[in-house]
Structure formats: structure tokens, C-alpha cells
């Protein structure tokens, strides 16, 4: 079992550009959540996807959007990049229906906006 | 104000010593409280998960405690090892029906030889 995999691991983009990050959940998991972690800070919840729909969203602007595919993999899209979007983006997968089930994280994508 | 506050921000201890990290939270009602270990530049890894009805949970040299009345939790690390050097993050899951994790800012632990 490969666990949660994210791609790419590192990315450098220019201000104003658009970026797409990808996540493959752990086998058997159907829920994917995305988090943004600025340097020295704890992760902040962006949104969660289940059954190909966004079912909960954190305090992030509409520039942040996502998608979940039938195989449960997910993408995070960020438009009109700002310098402040530079962060480690984490994907976590879990099984729906259980608040107490463990969430597994990927290694993250380090996004640098210049 | 962050809903999950951790202390200390950073800590340096000698290899073999014990340490205790603190977490205070205001998230309410909550479903469970977790402690994660995060190595620099890596994703968090779960250490313990405690529901609101549990007082303590152990995972090897890691022991977490929870006092739901005072909204406090602690993580005790016994006989520290160099590999314990990492950030330790307290996470609370609200009782919203969705598994949305609310993270603290973490305690950065350095175990020195």
C-alpha cells in the first residue's frame, strides 16, 4: 500500500499564474481533505471532498478550488497566485462516516510563488 | 485567537530525558483530540487519537492525556531519542459530522545528544 501520494513534491510559480496539485488517497479511503501550512504554522483546513463533491470548506477565497475523481483522487487548483500562497500543501485521506477514524497525510507539495 | 493553543513553542532536551507538551483548546463540542508528529517538510503522522470520553492513550513511549472539563491535553514523551526531534501538533476534530481537523501551531522539540 503506497499510502497517500502527492505530486509534485516541489513547485515554483510566478505571481498571477495558476497551479494544480494532485493527491492519490490511501487504498480504501474515499474522503480527501486539503490543508495549507505556512512556514512555522499549523496546517489550515482548505476543503474536503467526498463523492466528487466539496462538502465542507475553510476560510479560503474562491481562487482555491478542487475536484475529486471517481477513483477518489483529488486535485487542488489555485488561480491568480499571490506571494502569500507560498506554503506546504497537505492532502489527507480518510474513510467517511467516522469522525474517529485516522487521517493519513501525504508528504505534501511545497509551493513557492515568486 | 487560535482555537488550539500549544506550549511551549519550542523545547530542547537531552537524549534519554522525558518531556511533556501542553495543549489547550476551545473547540466545542469536539469529537476527538489527536497528537501528530511532523518532521520538517513532511506530512503529519498520527500518534494518538482520544475521544472526549477517554482520559489517556499510549503509543509506545508516547502517552497522551485528556481533561475534557478543563479542555486541556498533554503529550508525555518518555526516554527521548534523537529521532523524536520534530514538531508535535495537537489537533481537535469538531463534532460537525465531517472530519475537519483543527490544528494547533505545534511545539518544536529538539533532542540533543
mmCIF file with all atom_site columns, C-alpha atoms in Angstrom:
data_model
loop_
_atom_site.group_PDB
_atom_site.id
_atom_site.type_symbol
_atom_site.label_atom_id
_atom_site.label_alt_id
_atom_site.label_comp_id
_atom_site.label_asym_id
_atom_site.label_entity_id
_atom_site.label_seq_id
_atom_site.pdbx_PDB_ins_code
_atom_site.Cartn_x
_atom_site.Cartn_y
_atom_site.Cartn_z
_atom_site.occupancy
_atom_site.B_iso_or_equiv
_atom_site.pdbx_formal_charge
_atom_site.auth_seq_id
_atom_site.auth_comp_id
_atom_site.auth_asym_id
_atom_site.auth_atom_id
_atom_site.pdbx_PDB_model_num
ATOM 1   C CA . UNK A 1 1   ? 0.000   0.000  0.000   1.00 0.00 ? 1   UNK A CA 1
ATOM 2   C CA . UNK A 1 2   ? 1.585   3.256  -1.176  1.00 0.00 ? 2   UNK A CA 1
ATOM 3   C CA . UNK A 1 3   ? -0.300  5.371  1.346   1.00 0.00 ? 3   UNK A CA 1
ATOM 4   C CA . UNK A 1 4   ? -1.225  8.923  0.374   1.00 0.00 ? 4   UNK A CA 1
ATOM 5   C CA . UNK A 1 5   ? 0.822   10.258 -2.515  1.00 0.00 ? 5   UNK A CA 1
ATOM 6   C CA . UNK A 1 6   ? 1.056   13.859 -3.661  1.00 0.00 ? 6   UNK A CA 1
ATOM 7   C CA . UNK A 1 7   ? 2.578   15.379 -6.758  1.00 0.00 ? 7   UNK A CA 1
ATOM 8   C CA . UNK A 1 8   ? 4.632   17.280 -7.467  1.00 0.00 ? 8   UNK A CA 1
ATOM 9   C CA . UNK A 1 9   ? 6.794   17.452 -4.335  1.00 0.00 ? 9   UNK A CA 1
ATOM 10  C CA . UNK A 1 10  ? 8.104   20.912 -5.144  1.00 0.00 ? 10  UNK A CA 1
ATOM 11  C CA . UNK A 1 11  ? 6.845   23.658 -7.415  1.00 0.00 ? 11  UNK A CA 1
ATOM 12  C CA . UNK A 1 12  ? 7.876   27.217 -8.218  1.00 0.00 ? 12  UNK A CA 1
ATOM 13  C CA . UNK A 1 13  ? 5.334   29.550 -9.833  1.00 0.00 ? 13  UNK A CA 1
ATOM 14  C CA . UNK A 1 14  ? 5.173   33.219 -10.708 1.00 0.00 ? 14  UNK A CA 1
ATOM 15  C CA . UNK A 1 15  ? 2.675   35.600 -9.148  1.00 0.00 ? 15  UNK A CA 1
ATOM 16  C CA . UNK A 1 16  ? -0.575  35.624 -11.127 1.00 0.00 ? 16  UNK A CA 1
ATOM 17  C CA . UNK A 1 17  ? -0.140  32.120 -12.521 1.00 0.00 ? 17  UNK A CA 1
ATOM 18  C CA . UNK A 1 18  ? -2.353  29.127 -11.853 1.00 0.00 ? 18  UNK A CA 1
ATOM 19  C CA . UNK A 1 19  ? -1.306  25.830 -10.248 1.00 0.00 ? 19  UNK A CA 1
ATOM 20  C CA . UNK A 1 20  ? -2.748  22.334 -9.916  1.00 0.00 ? 20  UNK A CA 1
ATOM 21  C CA . UNK A 1 21  ? -1.696  19.954 -7.162  1.00 0.00 ? 21  UNK A CA 1
ATOM 22  C CA . UNK A 1 22  ? -2.621  16.284 -7.118  1.00 0.00 ? 22  UNK A CA 1
ATOM 23  C CA . UNK A 1 23  ? -3.379  13.709 -4.453  1.00 0.00 ? 23  UNK A CA 1
ATOM 24  C CA . UNK A 1 24  ? -3.991  9.965  -4.514  1.00 0.00 ? 24  UNK A CA 1
ATOM 25  C CA . UNK A 1 25  ? -5.616  8.720  -1.309  1.00 0.00 ? 25  UNK A CA 1
ATOM 26  C CA . UNK A 1 26  ? -4.701  5.630  0.665   1.00 0.00 ? 26  UNK A CA 1
ATOM 27  C CA . UNK A 1 27  ? -6.302  2.471  -0.670  1.00 0.00 ? 27  UNK A CA 1
ATOM 28  C CA . UNK A 1 28  ? -9.840  2.076  0.665   1.00 0.00 ? 28  UNK A CA 1
ATOM 29  C CA . UNK A 1 29  ? -10.217 5.751  1.584   1.00 0.00 ? 29  UNK A CA 1
ATOM 30  C CA . UNK A 1 30  ? -12.975 7.784  -0.049  1.00 0.00 ? 30  UNK A CA 1
ATOM 31  C CA . UNK A 1 31  ? -12.568 11.217 1.543   1.00 0.00 ? 31  UNK A CA 1
ATOM 32  C CA . UNK A 1 32  ? -9.852  13.720 0.721   1.00 0.00 ? 32  UNK A CA 1
ATOM 33  C CA . UNK A 1 33  ? -9.088  16.907 2.632   1.00 0.00 ? 33  UNK A CA 1
ATOM 34  C CA . UNK A 1 34  ? -6.630  19.661 1.701   1.00 0.00 ? 34  UNK A CA 1
ATOM 35  C CA . UNK A 1 35  ? -4.634  21.807 4.102   1.00 0.00 ? 35  UNK A CA 1
ATOM 36  C CA . UNK A 1 36  ? -2.304  24.782 3.706   1.00 0.00 ? 36  UNK A CA 1
ATOM 37  C CA . UNK A 1 37  ? 0.659   25.026 6.053   1.00 0.00 ? 37  UNK A CA 1
ATOM 38  C CA . UNK A 1 38  ? 2.631   28.252 6.082   1.00 0.00 ? 38  UNK A CA 1
ATOM 39  C CA . UNK A 1 39  ? 6.184   28.111 7.406   1.00 0.00 ? 39  UNK A CA 1
ATOM 40  C CA . UNK A 1 40  ? 6.224   27.728 11.194  1.00 0.00 ? 40  UNK A CA 1
ATOM 41  C CA . UNK A 1 41  ? 2.440   27.452 11.412  1.00 0.00 ? 41  UNK A CA 1
ATOM 42  C CA . UNK A 1 42  ? -0.030  24.623 11.854  1.00 0.00 ? 42  UNK A CA 1
ATOM 43  C CA . UNK A 1 43  ? -1.989  23.414 8.831   1.00 0.00 ? 43  UNK A CA 1
ATOM 44  C CA . UNK A 1 44  ? -5.183  25.302 7.937   1.00 0.00 ? 44  UNK A CA 1
ATOM 45  C CA . UNK A 1 45  ? -8.185  23.435 6.523   1.00 0.00 ? 45  UNK A CA 1
ATOM 46  C CA . UNK A 1 46  ? -8.981  24.395 2.910   1.00 0.00 ? 46  UNK A CA 1
ATOM 47  C CA . UNK A 1 47  ? -11.774 21.978 1.936   1.00 0.00 ? 47  UNK A CA 1
ATOM 48  C CA . UNK A 1 48  ? -12.907 18.368 1.946   1.00 0.00 ? 48  UNK A CA 1
ATOM 49  C CA . UNK A 1 49  ? -14.174 16.211 -0.909  1.00 0.00 ? 49  UNK A CA 1
ATOM 50  C CA . UNK A 1 50  ? -16.413 13.173 -0.766  1.00 0.00 ? 50  UNK A CA 1
ATOM 51  C CA . UNK A 1 51  ? -18.319 11.508 -3.605  1.00 0.00 ? 51  UNK A CA 1
ATOM 52  C CA . UNK A 1 52  ? -16.813 14.019 -6.028  1.00 0.00 ? 52  UNK A CA 1
ATOM 53  C CA . UNK A 1 53  ? -18.357 16.968 -4.199  1.00 0.00 ? 53  UNK A CA 1
ATOM 54  C CA . UNK A 1 54  ? -16.975 19.636 -1.903  1.00 0.00 ? 54  UNK A CA 1
ATOM 55  C CA . UNK A 1 55  ? -18.784 19.070 1.361   1.00 0.00 ? 55  UNK A CA 1
ATOM 56  C CA . UNK A 1 56  ? -17.008 21.445 3.723   1.00 0.00 ? 56  UNK A CA 1
ATOM 57  C CA . UNK A 1 57  ? -14.822 24.478 3.192   1.00 0.00 ? 57  UNK A CA 1
ATOM 58  C CA . UNK A 1 58  ? -12.486 26.515 5.343   1.00 0.00 ? 58  UNK A CA 1
ATOM 59  C CA . UNK A 1 59  ? -11.862 30.249 5.235   1.00 0.00 ? 59  UNK A CA 1
ATOM 60  C CA . UNK A 1 60  ? -10.165 30.386 1.833   1.00 0.00 ? 60  UNK A CA 1
ATOM 61  C CA . UNK A 1 61  ? -11.083 32.570 -1.173  1.00 0.00 ? 61  UNK A CA 1
ATOM 62  C CA . UNK A 1 62  ? -12.676 31.256 -4.344  1.00 0.00 ? 62  UNK A CA 1
ATOM 63  C CA . UNK A 1 63  ? -9.251  31.278 -6.006  1.00 0.00 ? 63  UNK A CA 1
ATOM 64  C CA . UNK A 1 64  ? -8.869  27.929 -4.271  1.00 0.00 ? 64  UNK A CA 1
ATOM 65  C CA . UNK A 1 65  ? -10.924 25.218 -5.926  1.00 0.00 ? 65  UNK A CA 1
ATOM 66  C CA . UNK A 1 66  ? -10.792 21.481 -6.137  1.00 0.00 ? 66  UNK A CA 1
ATOM 67  C CA . UNK A 1 67  ? -12.044 18.357 -7.729  1.00 0.00 ? 67  UNK A CA 1
ATOM 68  C CA . UNK A 1 68  ? -12.429 14.711 -6.821  1.00 0.00 ? 68  UNK A CA 1
ATOM 69  C CA . UNK A 1 69  ? -12.445 11.985 -9.439  1.00 0.00 ? 69  UNK A CA 1
ATOM 70  C CA . UNK A 1 70  ? -14.397 8.683  -9.457  1.00 0.00 ? 70  UNK A CA 1
ATOM 71  C CA . UNK A 1 71  ? -11.253 6.849  -8.281  1.00 0.00 ? 71  UNK A CA 1
ATOM 72  C CA . UNK A 1 72  ? -11.222 9.172  -5.214  1.00 0.00 ? 72  UNK A CA 1
ATOM 73  C CA . UNK A 1 73  ? -8.070  11.007 -6.271  1.00 0.00 ? 73  UNK A CA 1
ATOM 74  C CA . UNK A 1 74  ? -8.232  14.772 -5.973  1.00 0.00 ? 74  UNK A CA 1
ATOM 75  C CA . UNK A 1 75  ? -6.817  17.998 -7.337  1.00 0.00 ? 75  UNK A CA 1
ATOM 76  C CA . UNK A 1 76  ? -6.335  21.370 -5.720  1.00 0.00 ? 76  UNK A CA 1
ATOM 77  C CA . UNK A 1 77  ? -6.315  24.366 -8.064  1.00 0.00 ? 77  UNK A CA 1
ATOM 78  C CA . UNK A 1 78  ? -5.169  27.824 -7.119  1.00 0.00 ? 78  UNK A CA 1
ATOM 79  C CA . UNK A 1 79  ? -5.734  30.727 -9.533  1.00 0.00 ? 79  UNK A CA 1
ATOM 80  C CA . UNK A 1 80  ? -4.110  34.170 -9.631  1.00 0.00 ? 80  UNK A CA 1
ATOM 81  C CA . UNK A 1 81  ? -1.297  33.117 -7.300  1.00 0.00 ? 81  UNK A CA 1
ATOM 82  C CA . UNK A 1 82  ? -0.148  35.544 -4.633  1.00 0.00 ? 82  UNK A CA 1
ATOM 83  C CA . UNK A 1 83  ? 3.162   35.572 -2.799  1.00 0.00 ? 83  UNK A CA 1
ATOM 84  C CA . UNK A 1 84  ? 1.222   34.652 0.351   1.00 0.00 ? 84  UNK A CA 1
ATOM 85  C CA . UNK A 1 85  ? 0.133   31.376 -1.249  1.00 0.00 ? 85  UNK A CA 1
ATOM 86  C CA . UNK A 1 86  ? 3.657   30.050 -0.761  1.00 0.00 ? 86  UNK A CA 1
ATOM 87  C CA . UNK A 1 87  ? 3.252   27.124 1.638   1.00 0.00 ? 87  UNK A CA 1
ATOM 88  C CA . UNK A 1 88  ? 3.304   23.380 2.098   1.00 0.00 ? 88  UNK A CA 1
ATOM 89  C CA . UNK A 1 89  ? 0.045   21.943 0.782   1.00 0.00 ? 89  UNK A CA 1
ATOM 90  C CA . UNK A 1 90  ? -1.019  18.750 2.503   1.00 0.00 ? 90  UNK A CA 1
ATOM 91  C CA . UNK A 1 91  ? -3.555  16.197 1.402   1.00 0.00 ? 91  UNK A CA 1
ATOM 92  C CA . UNK A 1 92  ? -5.172  13.859 3.933   1.00 0.00 ? 92  UNK A CA 1
ATOM 93  C CA . UNK A 1 93  ? -7.351  10.867 3.192   1.00 0.00 ? 93  UNK A CA 1
ATOM 94  C CA . UNK A 1 94  ? -9.785  9.059  5.436   1.00 0.00 ? 94  UNK A CA 1
ATOM 95  C CA . UNK A 1 95  ? -12.850 6.854  5.419   1.00 0.00 ? 95  UNK A CA 1
ATOM 96  C CA . UNK A 1 96  ? -16.133 8.726  5.588   1.00 0.00 ? 96  UNK A CA 1
ATOM 97  C CA . UNK A 1 97  ? -18.696 8.147  8.309   1.00 0.00 ? 97  UNK A CA 1
ATOM 98  C CA . UNK A 1 98  ? -16.195 8.021  11.149  1.00 0.00 ? 98  UNK A CA 1
ATOM 99  C CA . UNK A 1 99  ? -15.076 11.144 12.963  1.00 0.00 ? 99  UNK A CA 1
ATOM 100 C CA . UNK A 1 100 ? -12.676 8.979  14.969  1.00 0.00 ? 100 UNK A CA 1
ATOM 101 C CA . UNK A 1 101 ? -11.048 7.275  12.028  1.00 0.00 ? 101 UNK A CA 1
ATOM 102 C CA . UNK A 1 102 ? -7.440  8.100  11.397  1.00 0.00 ? 102 UNK A CA 1
ATOM 103 C CA . UNK A 1 103 ? -6.499  10.593 8.698   1.00 0.00 ? 103 UNK A CA 1
ATOM 104 C CA . UNK A 1 104 ? -3.374  9.783  6.734   1.00 0.00 ? 104 UNK A CA 1
ATOM 105 C CA . UNK A 1 105 ? -1.310  12.588 5.249   1.00 0.00 ? 105 UNK A CA 1
ATOM 106 C CA . UNK A 1 106 ? 0.809   12.737 2.141   1.00 0.00 ? 106 UNK A CA 1
ATOM 107 C CA . UNK A 1 107 ? 4.303   14.167 2.190   1.00 0.00 ? 107 UNK A CA 1
ATOM 108 C CA . UNK A 1 108 ? 2.996   17.474 0.869   1.00 0.00 ? 108 UNK A CA 1
ATOM 109 C CA . UNK A 1 109 ? 3.698   19.756 -2.074  1.00 0.00 ? 109 UNK A CA 1
ATOM 110 C CA . UNK A 1 110 ? 5.971   22.704 -1.362  1.00 0.00 ? 110 UNK A CA 1
ATOM 111 C CA . UNK A 1 111 ? 4.703   25.634 -3.451  1.00 0.00 ? 111 UNK A CA 1
ATOM 112 C CA . UNK A 1 112 ? 6.869   28.718 -3.827  1.00 0.00 ? 112 UNK A CA 1
ATOM 113 C CA . UNK A 1 113 ? 5.388   31.796 -5.501  1.00 0.00 ? 113 UNK A CA 1
ATOM 114 C CA . UNK A 1 114 ? 7.935   34.331 -6.742  1.00 0.00 ? 114 UNK A CA 1
ATOM 115 C CA . UNK B 2 1   ? -7.293  33.679 18.719  1.00 0.00 ? 1   UNK B CA 1
ATOM 116 C CA . UNK B 2 2   ? -6.370  30.168 17.685  1.00 0.00 ? 2   UNK B CA 1
ATOM 117 C CA . UNK B 2 3   ? -8.842  27.536 18.805  1.00 0.00 ? 3   UNK B CA 1
ATOM 118 C CA . UNK B 2 4   ? -5.977  25.199 19.700  1.00 0.00 ? 4   UNK B CA 1
ATOM 119 C CA . UNK B 2 5   ? -3.058  26.658 21.664  1.00 0.00 ? 5   UNK B CA 1
ATOM 120 C CA . UNK B 2 6   ? 0.138   24.754 22.387  1.00 0.00 ? 6   UNK B CA 1
ATOM 121 C CA . UNK B 2 7   ? 3.019   25.315 24.759  1.00 0.00 ? 7   UNK B CA 1
ATOM 122 C CA . UNK B 2 8   ? 5.883   25.602 24.817  1.00 0.00 ? 8   UNK B CA 1
ATOM 123 C CA . UNK B 2 9   ? 6.568   26.841 21.285  1.00 0.00 ? 9   UNK B CA 1
ATOM 124 C CA . UNK B 2 10  ? 9.921   25.096 21.309  1.00 0.00 ? 10  UNK B CA 1
ATOM 125 C CA . UNK B 2 11  ? 11.834  22.822 23.625  1.00 0.00 ? 11  UNK B CA 1
ATOM 126 C CA . UNK B 2 12  ? 15.353  21.400 23.830  1.00 0.00 ? 12  UNK B CA 1
ATOM 127 C CA . UNK B 2 13  ? 16.017  18.312 25.950  1.00 0.00 ? 13  UNK B CA 1
ATOM 128 C CA . UNK B 2 14  ? 18.867  15.877 26.366  1.00 0.00 ? 14  UNK B CA 1
ATOM 129 C CA . UNK B 2 15  ? 18.612  12.411 24.872  1.00 0.00 ? 15  UNK B CA 1
ATOM 130 C CA . UNK B 2 16  ? 17.092  9.979  27.364  1.00 0.00 ? 16  UNK B CA 1
ATOM 131 C CA . UNK B 2 17  ? 15.143  12.624 29.269  1.00 0.00 ? 17  UNK B CA 1
ATOM 132 C CA . UNK B 2 18  ? 11.362  12.868 29.496  1.00 0.00 ? 18  UNK B CA 1
ATOM 133 C CA . UNK B 2 19  ? 9.243   15.839 28.455  1.00 0.00 ? 19  UNK B CA 1
ATOM 134 C CA . UNK B 2 20  ? 5.611   16.959 28.468  1.00 0.00 ? 20  UNK B CA 1
ATOM 135 C CA . UNK B 2 21  ? 3.918   19.109 25.861  1.00 0.00 ? 21  UNK B CA 1
ATOM 136 C CA . UNK B 2 22  ? 0.709   21.008 26.560  1.00 0.00 ? 22  UNK B CA 1
ATOM 137 C CA . UNK B 2 23  ? -2.404  21.721 24.514  1.00 0.00 ? 23  UNK B CA 1
ATOM 138 C CA . UNK B 2 24  ? -5.378  23.939 25.418  1.00 0.00 ? 24  UNK B CA 1
ATOM 139 C CA . UNK B 2 25  ? -8.380  24.098 23.131  1.00 0.00 ? 25  UNK B CA 1
ATOM 140 C CA . UNK B 2 26  ? -11.662 25.947 22.829  1.00 0.00 ? 26  UNK B CA 1
ATOM 141 C CA . UNK B 2 27  ? -13.229 23.833 20.065  1.00 0.00 ? 27  UNK B CA 1
ATOM 142 C CA . UNK B 2 28  ? -16.609 22.702 21.383  1.00 0.00 ? 28  UNK B CA 1
ATOM 143 C CA . UNK B 2 29  ? -18.262 20.358 21.059  1.00 0.00 ? 29  UNK B CA 1
ATOM 144 C CA . UNK B 2 30  ? -15.495 18.147 19.872  1.00 0.00 ? 30  UNK B CA 1
ATOM 145 C CA . UNK B 2 31  ? -15.387 14.569 18.719  1.00 0.00 ? 31  UNK B CA 1
ATOM 146 C CA . UNK B 2 32  ? -11.783 13.642 19.377  1.00 0.00 ? 32  UNK B CA 1
ATOM 147 C CA . UNK B 2 33  ? -8.344  15.041 20.060  1.00 0.00 ? 33  UNK B CA 1
ATOM 148 C CA . UNK B 2 34  ? -5.203  13.850 18.314  1.00 0.00 ? 34  UNK B CA 1
ATOM 149 C CA . UNK B 2 35  ? -1.487  14.293 18.589  1.00 0.00 ? 35  UNK B CA 1
ATOM 150 C CA . UNK B 2 36  ? 0.589   14.243 15.416  1.00 0.00 ? 36  UNK B CA 1
ATOM 151 C CA . UNK B 2 37  ? 4.333   14.184 14.865  1.00 0.00 ? 37  UNK B CA 1
ATOM 152 C CA . UNK B 2 38  ? 5.602   16.169 11.891  1.00 0.00 ? 38  UNK B CA 1
ATOM 153 C CA . UNK B 2 39  ? 9.144   16.030 10.605  1.00 0.00 ? 39  UNK B CA 1
ATOM 154 C CA . UNK B 2 40  ? 10.340  19.142 8.773   1.00 0.00 ? 40  UNK B CA 1
ATOM 155 C CA . UNK B 2 41  ? 8.890   19.323 5.272   1.00 0.00 ? 41  UNK B CA 1
ATOM 156 C CA . UNK B 2 42  ? 6.866   16.127 5.709   1.00 0.00 ? 42  UNK B CA 1
ATOM 157 C CA . UNK B 2 43  ? 3.224   15.351 6.338   1.00 0.00 ? 43  UNK B CA 1
ATOM 158 C CA . UNK B 2 44  ? 1.991   14.807 9.919   1.00 0.00 ? 44  UNK B CA 1
ATOM 159 C CA . UNK B 2 45  ? 1.870   11.266 11.290  1.00 0.00 ? 45  UNK B CA 1
ATOM 160 C CA . UNK B 2 46  ? -0.742  10.286 13.867  1.00 0.00 ? 46  UNK B CA 1
ATOM 161 C CA . UNK B 2 47  ? 0.489   9.316  17.344  1.00 0.00 ? 47  UNK B CA 1
ATOM 162 C CA . UNK B 2 48  ? -2.725  9.058  19.361  1.00 0.00 ? 48  UNK B CA 1
ATOM 163 C CA . UNK B 2 49  ? -6.453  9.608  18.953  1.00 0.00 ? 49  UNK B CA 1
ATOM 164 C CA . UNK B 2 50  ? -8.657  10.143 22.038  1.00 0.00 ? 50  UNK B CA 1
ATOM 165 C CA . UNK B 2 51  ? -12.415 10.584 22.085  1.00 0.00 ? 51  UNK B CA 1
ATOM 166 C CA . UNK B 2 52  ? -13.950 13.014 24.573  1.00 0.00 ? 52  UNK B CA 1
ATOM 167 C CA . UNK B 2 53  ? -14.689 10.105 26.936  1.00 0.00 ? 53  UNK B CA 1
ATOM 168 C CA . UNK B 2 54  ? -11.081 8.885  27.122  1.00 0.00 ? 54  UNK B CA 1
ATOM 169 C CA . UNK B 2 55  ? -8.555  10.176 29.646  1.00 0.00 ? 55  UNK B CA 1
ATOM 170 C CA . UNK B 2 56  ? -5.341  8.619  28.414  1.00 0.00 ? 56  UNK B CA 1
ATOM 171 C CA . UNK B 2 57  ? -3.903  6.824  25.399  1.00 0.00 ? 57  UNK B CA 1
ATOM 172 C CA . UNK B 2 58  ? -0.447  5.382  24.921  1.00 0.00 ? 58  UNK B CA 1
ATOM 173 C CA . UNK B 2 59  ? 1.592   4.579  21.839  1.00 0.00 ? 59  UNK B CA 1
ATOM 174 C CA . UNK B 2 60  ? 4.976   3.194  22.816  1.00 0.00 ? 60  UNK B CA 1
ATOM 175 C CA . UNK B 2 61  ? 6.966   5.957  24.524  1.00 0.00 ? 61  UNK B CA 1
ATOM 176 C CA . UNK B 2 62  ? 4.194   8.492  23.835  1.00 0.00 ? 62  UNK B CA 1
ATOM 177 C CA . UNK B 2 63  ? 1.360   8.941  26.342  1.00 0.00 ? 63  UNK B CA 1
ATOM 178 C CA . UNK B 2 64  ? -1.424  11.441 25.804  1.00 0.00 ? 64  UNK B CA 1
ATOM 179 C CA . UNK B 2 65  ? -3.859  12.623 28.441  1.00 0.00 ? 65  UNK B CA 1
ATOM 180 C CA . UNK B 2 66  ? -7.126  14.487 28.074  1.00 0.00 ? 66  UNK B CA 1
ATOM 181 C CA . UNK B 2 67  ? -9.178  16.516 30.536  1.00 0.00 ? 67  UNK B CA 1
ATOM 182 C CA . UNK B 2 68  ? -12.381 17.441 28.718  1.00 0.00 ? 68  UNK B CA 1
ATOM 183 C CA . UNK B 2 69  ? -13.609 19.535 31.666  1.00 0.00 ? 69  UNK B CA 1
ATOM 184 C CA . UNK B 2 70  ? -10.651 21.919 31.555  1.00 0.00 ? 70  UNK B CA 1
ATOM 185 C CA . UNK B 2 71  ? -10.168 21.471 27.798  1.00 0.00 ? 71  UNK B CA 1
ATOM 186 C CA . UNK B 2 72  ? -6.535  20.501 28.223  1.00 0.00 ? 72  UNK B CA 1
ATOM 187 C CA . UNK B 2 73  ? -4.406  17.727 26.820  1.00 0.00 ? 73  UNK B CA 1
ATOM 188 C CA . UNK B 2 74  ? -0.785  16.760 27.258  1.00 0.00 ? 74  UNK B CA 1
ATOM 189 C CA . UNK B 2 75  ? 1.675   14.554 25.421  1.00 0.00 ? 75  UNK B CA 1
ATOM 190 C CA . UNK B 2 76  ? 4.366   12.907 27.518  1.00 0.00 ? 76  UNK B CA 1
ATOM 191 C CA . UNK B 2 77  ? 7.448   11.507 25.814  1.00 0.00 ? 77  UNK B CA 1
ATOM 192 C CA . UNK B 2 78  ? 9.493   9.023  27.811  1.00 0.00 ? 78  UNK B CA 1
ATOM 193 C CA . UNK B 2 79  ? 13.196  8.273  27.379  1.00 0.00 ? 79  UNK B CA 1
ATOM 194 C CA . UNK B 2 80  ? 13.569  10.622 24.417  1.00 0.00 ? 80  UNK B CA 1
ATOM 195 C CA . UNK B 2 81  ? 15.567  9.630  21.357  1.00 0.00 ? 81  UNK B CA 1
ATOM 196 C CA . UNK B 2 82  ? 17.267  11.760 18.715  1.00 0.00 ? 82  UNK B CA 1
ATOM 197 C CA . UNK B 2 83  ? 14.591  10.660 16.240  1.00 0.00 ? 83  UNK B CA 1
ATOM 198 C CA . UNK B 2 84  ? 11.953  12.328 18.417  1.00 0.00 ? 84  UNK B CA 1
ATOM 199 C CA . UNK B 2 85  ? 13.198  15.697 17.150  1.00 0.00 ? 85  UNK B CA 1
ATOM 200 C CA . UNK B 2 86  ? 10.190  17.055 15.248  1.00 0.00 ? 86  UNK B CA 1
ATOM 201 C CA . UNK B 2 87  ? 7.146   19.270 15.630  1.00 0.00 ? 87  UNK B CA 1
ATOM 202 C CA . UNK B 2 88  ? 4.311   17.865 17.707  1.00 0.00 ? 88  UNK B CA 1
ATOM 203 C CA . UNK B 2 89  ? 0.898   19.131 16.802  1.00 0.00 ? 89  UNK B CA 1
ATOM 204 C CA . UNK B 2 90  ? -2.307  18.929 18.813  1.00 0.00 ? 90  UNK B CA 1
ATOM 205 C CA . UNK B 2 91  ? -5.374  18.507 16.615  1.00 0.00 ? 91  UNK B CA 1
ATOM 206 C CA . UNK B 2 92  ? -9.055  18.702 17.523  1.00 0.00 ? 92  UNK B CA 1
ATOM 207 C CA . UNK B 2 93  ? -11.890 17.308 15.407  1.00 0.00 ? 93  UNK B CA 1
ATOM 208 C CA . UNK B 2 94  ? -15.138 19.269 15.912  1.00 0.00 ? 94  UNK B CA 1
ATOM 209 C CA . UNK B 2 95  ? -18.405 17.406 16.212  1.00 0.00 ? 95  UNK B CA 1
ATOM 210 C CA . UNK B 2 96  ? -19.647 18.792 12.910  1.00 0.00 ? 96  UNK B CA 1
ATOM 211 C CA . UNK B 2 97  ? -20.277 15.495 11.204  1.00 0.00 ? 97  UNK B CA 1
ATOM 212 C CA . UNK B 2 98  ? -17.261 15.909 8.965   1.00 0.00 ? 98  UNK B CA 1
ATOM 213 C CA . UNK B 2 99  ? -13.679 15.038 9.770   1.00 0.00 ? 99  UNK B CA 1
ATOM 214 C CA . UNK B 2 100 ? -12.303 18.575 9.629   1.00 0.00 ? 100 UNK B CA 1
ATOM 215 C CA . UNK B 2 101 ? -9.081  18.822 11.595  1.00 0.00 ? 101 UNK B CA 1
ATOM 216 C CA . UNK B 2 102 ? -8.308  21.991 13.602  1.00 0.00 ? 102 UNK B CA 1
ATOM 217 C CA . UNK B 2 103 ? -4.554  22.188 14.162  1.00 0.00 ? 103 UNK B CA 1
ATOM 218 C CA . UNK B 2 104 ? -2.540  23.879 16.833  1.00 0.00 ? 104 UNK B CA 1
ATOM 219 C CA . UNK B 2 105 ? 0.663   25.702 15.864  1.00 0.00 ? 105 UNK B CA 1
ATOM 220 C CA . UNK B 2 106 ? 2.793   22.927 17.300  1.00 0.00 ? 106 UNK B CA 1
ATOM 221 C CA . UNK B 2 107 ? 5.715   22.510 19.664  1.00 0.00 ? 107 UNK B CA 1
ATOM 222 C CA . UNK B 2 108 ? 9.104   22.139 18.048  1.00 0.00 ? 108 UNK B CA 1
ATOM 223 C CA . UNK B 2 109 ? 11.140  19.576 20.003  1.00 0.00 ? 109 UNK B CA 1
ATOM 224 C CA . UNK B 2 110 ? 14.884  19.167 19.648  1.00 0.00 ? 110 UNK B CA 1
ATOM 225 C CA . UNK B 2 111 ? 16.513  16.191 21.339  1.00 0.00 ? 111 UNK B CA 1
ATOM 226 C CA . UNK B 2 112 ? 20.189  16.858 21.850  1.00 0.00 ? 112 UNK B CA 1
ATOM 227 C CA . UNK B 2 113 ? 22.848  14.130 22.239  1.00 0.00 ? 113 UNK B CA 1
#
